[in-house]
PDB file of C-alpha atoms in Angstrom:
ATOM      1  CA  MET A1103     -15.019  -2.782 -28.026  1.00 82.00           C
ATOM      2  CA  VAL A1104     -18.408  -1.105 -28.322  1.00 89.00           C
ATOM      3  CA  LYS A1105     -19.909   1.557 -26.067  1.00 94.00           C
ATOM      4  CA  LYS A1106     -23.559   2.372 -25.496  1.00 95.00           C
ATOM      5  CA  ILE A1107     -24.485   6.039 -25.220  1.00 96.00           C
ATOM      6  CA  GLU A1108     -27.693   7.041 -23.466  1.00 96.00           C
ATOM      7  CA  ALA A1109     -28.812  10.647 -23.533  1.00 94.00           C
ATOM      8  CA  ILE A1110     -31.790  12.400 -21.967  1.00 92.00           C
ATOM      9  CA  ILE A1111     -32.590  15.567 -23.906  1.00 91.00           C
ATOM     10  CA  PRO A1112     -35.386  18.137 -24.160  1.00 89.00           C
ATOM     11  CA  PRO A1113     -37.747  17.372 -27.072  1.00 91.00           C
ATOM     12  CA  LEU A1114     -37.107  20.772 -28.652  1.00 90.00           C
ATOM     13  CA  LYS A1115     -33.405  19.913 -29.024  1.00 91.00           C
ATOM     14  CA  PHE A1116     -33.985  16.686 -30.994  1.00 94.00           C
ATOM     15  CA  ASP A1117     -33.510  18.264 -34.427  1.00 95.00           C
ATOM     16  CA  SER A1118     -30.187  19.843 -33.479  1.00 94.00           C
ATOM     17  CA  VAL A1119     -28.952  16.545 -31.967  1.00 95.00           C
ATOM     18  CA  LYS A1120     -30.072  14.607 -35.048  1.00 95.00           C
ATOM     19  CA  THR A1121     -28.243  17.074 -37.310  1.00 96.00           C
ATOM     20  CA  ALA A1122     -25.094  16.831 -35.178  1.00 95.00           C
ATOM     21  CA  LEU A1123     -25.175  13.018 -35.243  1.00 95.00           C
ATOM     22  CA  ASP A1124     -25.755  13.082 -38.991  1.00 95.00           C
ATOM     23  CA  ARG A1125     -22.467  14.983 -39.380  1.00 94.00           C
ATOM     24  CA  HIS A1126     -20.775  11.952 -37.774  1.00 93.00           C
ATOM     25  CA  ASN A1127     -22.659   9.588 -40.157  1.00 93.00           C
ATOM     26  CA  LEU A1128     -24.736   8.185 -37.273  1.00 91.00           C
ATOM     27  CA  ARG A1129     -28.258   7.688 -38.513  1.00 88.00           C
ATOM     28  CA  GLU A1130     -29.384   4.661 -36.502  1.00 89.00           C
ATOM     29  CA  PHE A1131     -30.413   5.210 -32.915  1.00 93.00           C
ATOM     30  CA  VAL A1132     -33.372   4.531 -30.647  1.00 94.00           C
ATOM     31  CA  VAL A1133     -35.567   7.398 -29.463  1.00 95.00           C
ATOM     32  CA  ALA A1134     -38.146   7.020 -26.698  1.00 95.00           C
ATOM     33  CA  ARG A1135     -40.285   9.523 -24.827  1.00 94.00           C
ATOM     34  CA  VAL A1136     -39.722   9.532 -21.071  1.00 91.00           C
ATOM     35  CA  ASP A1137     -41.139  11.614 -18.229  1.00 86.00           C
ATOM     36  CA  VAL A1138     -38.600  12.965 -15.771  1.00 78.00           C
ATOM     37  CA  ASP A1139     -39.606  13.827 -12.218  1.00 75.00           C
ATOM     38  CA  GLU A1140     -37.838  17.071 -11.437  1.00 65.00           C
ATOM     39  CA  PRO A1141     -38.565  19.969  -9.124  1.00 61.00           C
ATOM     40  CA  ASP A1142     -39.867  23.206 -10.567  1.00 58.00           C
ATOM     41  CA  GLU A1143     -38.296  26.356  -9.202  1.00 56.00           C
ATOM     42  CA  THR A1144     -40.763  28.829  -7.774  1.00 54.00           C
ATOM     43  CA  PRO A1145     -38.974  32.162  -7.283  1.00 57.00           C
ATOM     44  CA  ASP A1146     -41.761  33.634  -5.090  1.00 57.00           C
ATOM     45  CA  GLU A1147     -41.087  31.247  -2.226  1.00 56.00           C
ATOM     46  CA  PRO A1148     -38.187  31.283   0.221  1.00 57.00           C
ATOM     47  CA  ARG A1149     -35.017  29.548  -0.896  1.00 56.00           C
ATOM     48  CA  TRP A1150     -35.458  26.570   1.449  1.00 55.00           C
ATOM     49  CA  SER A1151     -38.832  25.624  -0.063  1.00 54.00           C
ATOM     50  CA  ARG A1152     -38.035  26.549  -3.666  1.00 53.00           C
ATOM     51  CA  TYR A1153     -37.775  22.915  -4.802  1.00 53.00           C
ATOM     52  CA  SER A1154     -40.869  21.558  -3.101  1.00 51.00           C
ATOM     53  CA  VAL A1155     -43.138  21.383  -6.162  1.00 55.00           C
ATOM     54  CA  HIS A1156     -42.580  18.368  -8.428  1.00 59.00           C
ATOM     55  CA  ALA A1157     -43.781  17.944 -11.966  1.00 69.00           C
ATOM     56  CA  PHE A1158     -43.141  15.391 -14.661  1.00 75.00           C
ATOM     57  CA  SER A1159     -41.333  16.916 -17.606  1.00 80.00           C
ATOM     58  CA  PRO A1160     -41.313  15.236 -21.020  1.00 86.00           C
ATOM     59  CA  ARG A1161     -37.875  14.320 -22.354  1.00 90.00           C
ATOM     60  CA  LEU A1162     -36.460  12.157 -25.118  1.00 93.00           C
ATOM     61  CA  ARG A1163     -34.098   9.284 -24.446  1.00 95.00           C
ATOM     62  CA  LEU A1164     -31.608   8.457 -27.181  1.00 96.00           C
ATOM     63  CA  GLU A1165     -29.687   5.195 -27.229  1.00 96.00           C
ATOM     64  CA  LEU A1166     -26.954   4.304 -29.682  1.00 94.00           C
ATOM     65  CA  ALA A1167     -23.994   1.949 -29.914  1.00 93.00           C
ATOM     66  CA  VAL A1168     -20.674   3.297 -31.197  1.00 93.00           C
ATOM     67  CA  ALA A1169     -17.066   2.200 -31.424  1.00 92.00           C
ATOM     68  CA  ASP A1170     -15.024   2.725 -28.275  1.00 92.00           C
ATOM     69  CA  GLY A1171     -12.679   5.177 -29.988  1.00 93.00           C
ATOM     70  CA  ILE A1172     -15.399   7.689 -30.882  1.00 95.00           C
ATOM     71  CA  ALA A1173     -17.723   7.318 -27.866  1.00 95.00           C
ATOM     72  CA  ALA A1174     -16.398  10.358 -25.983  1.00 95.00           C
ATOM     73  CA  ALA A1175     -16.571  12.551 -29.085  1.00 95.00           C
ATOM     74  CA  ILE A1176     -20.157  11.467 -29.836  1.00 95.00           C
ATOM     75  CA  ALA A1177     -21.213  12.062 -26.217  1.00 94.00           C
ATOM     76  CA  HIS A1178     -19.622  15.512 -26.364  1.00 94.00           C
ATOM     77  CA  THR A1179     -21.449  16.241 -29.634  1.00 94.00           C
ATOM     78  CA  ILE A1180     -24.825  15.205 -28.177  1.00 94.00           C
ATOM     79  CA  PHE A1181     -24.255  17.213 -25.020  1.00 90.00           C
ATOM     80  CA  HIS A1182     -23.418  20.415 -26.870  1.00 91.00           C
ATOM     81  CA  ALA A1183     -26.205  20.026 -29.435  1.00 92.00           C
ATOM     82  CA  ALA A1184     -28.807  19.384 -26.713  1.00 89.00           C
ATOM     83  CA  ARG A1185     -27.603  21.832 -24.107  1.00 83.00           C
ATOM     84  CA  ALA A1186     -30.431  23.818 -22.571  1.00 70.00           C
ATOM     85  CA  ARG A1187     -30.457  26.679 -20.089  1.00 69.00           C
ATOM     86  CA  HIS A1188     -30.697  24.289 -17.167  1.00 63.00           C
ATOM     87  CA  MET A1189     -27.769  21.879 -17.229  1.00 58.00           C
ATOM     88  CA  ALA A1190     -29.686  19.256 -15.226  1.00 55.00           C
ATOM     89  CA  ARG A1191     -32.114  18.814 -18.110  1.00 69.00           C
ATOM     90  CA  THR A1192     -29.537  17.199 -20.371  1.00 77.00           C
ATOM     91  CA  SER A1193     -27.503  14.135 -19.469  1.00 86.00           C
ATOM     92  CA  VAL A1194     -25.267  11.835 -21.475  1.00 91.00           C
ATOM     93  CA  ILE A1195     -24.027   8.475 -20.167  1.00 93.00           C
ATOM     94  CA  ILE A1196     -21.408   6.208 -21.738  1.00 95.00           C
ATOM     95  CA  LEU A1197     -21.669   2.536 -20.796  1.00 94.00           C
ATOM     96  CA  PRO A1198     -19.596  -0.488 -21.796  1.00 93.00           C
ATOM     97  CA  LEU A1199     -21.488  -2.829 -24.095  1.00 90.00           C
ATOM     98  CA  GLU A1200     -20.540  -6.466 -23.777  1.00 88.00           C
ATOM     99  CA  GLN A1201     -22.165  -7.678 -26.972  1.00 85.00           C
ATOM    100  CA  LEU A1202     -24.405  -6.349 -29.732  1.00 82.00           C
ATOM    101  CA  ILE A1203     -26.436  -8.799 -31.817  1.00 86.00           C
ATOM    102  CA  GLU A1204     -28.224  -7.727 -34.993  1.00 84.00           C
ATOM    103  CA  ILE A1205     -31.578  -9.541 -35.045  1.00 88.00           C
ATOM    104  CA  ASP A1206     -31.937  -9.522 -38.852  1.00 90.00           C
ATOM    105  CA  THR A1207     -28.509 -10.919 -39.682  1.00 91.00           C
ATOM    106  CA  GLY A1208     -27.386 -12.573 -36.437  1.00 87.00           C
ATOM    107  CA  GLU A1209     -24.131 -10.604 -36.679  1.00 87.00           C
ATOM    108  CA  ARG A1210     -22.408 -10.178 -33.309  1.00 87.00           C
ATOM    109  CA  THR A1211     -20.235  -7.263 -32.291  1.00 81.00           C
ATOM    110  CA  THR A1212     -18.142  -7.378 -29.135  1.00 75.00           C
TER     111      THR A1212
END
């Protein structure tokens, strides 16, 4: 079985994630720029209105397919390599992947 891992990481952490994935011999993955709508904390305002200002923050989205047996370890590696001060800025999701088809060769992986 194959798992798909999706991770949203800060752009400044890309090099450390790439290096960590390279240690696991994973060199093929998709990277896309995404904008995340998240509240900015404003410490001058009262606590109840602290999260009222929204701004789009640039992030990178990584997608890769891995064997079921190593999916948790790879997700853990990405999370620790991309961890930022604010935990909400990094997320890693593991999804089941029903089928993977290589366009060049037509090879199918289930």
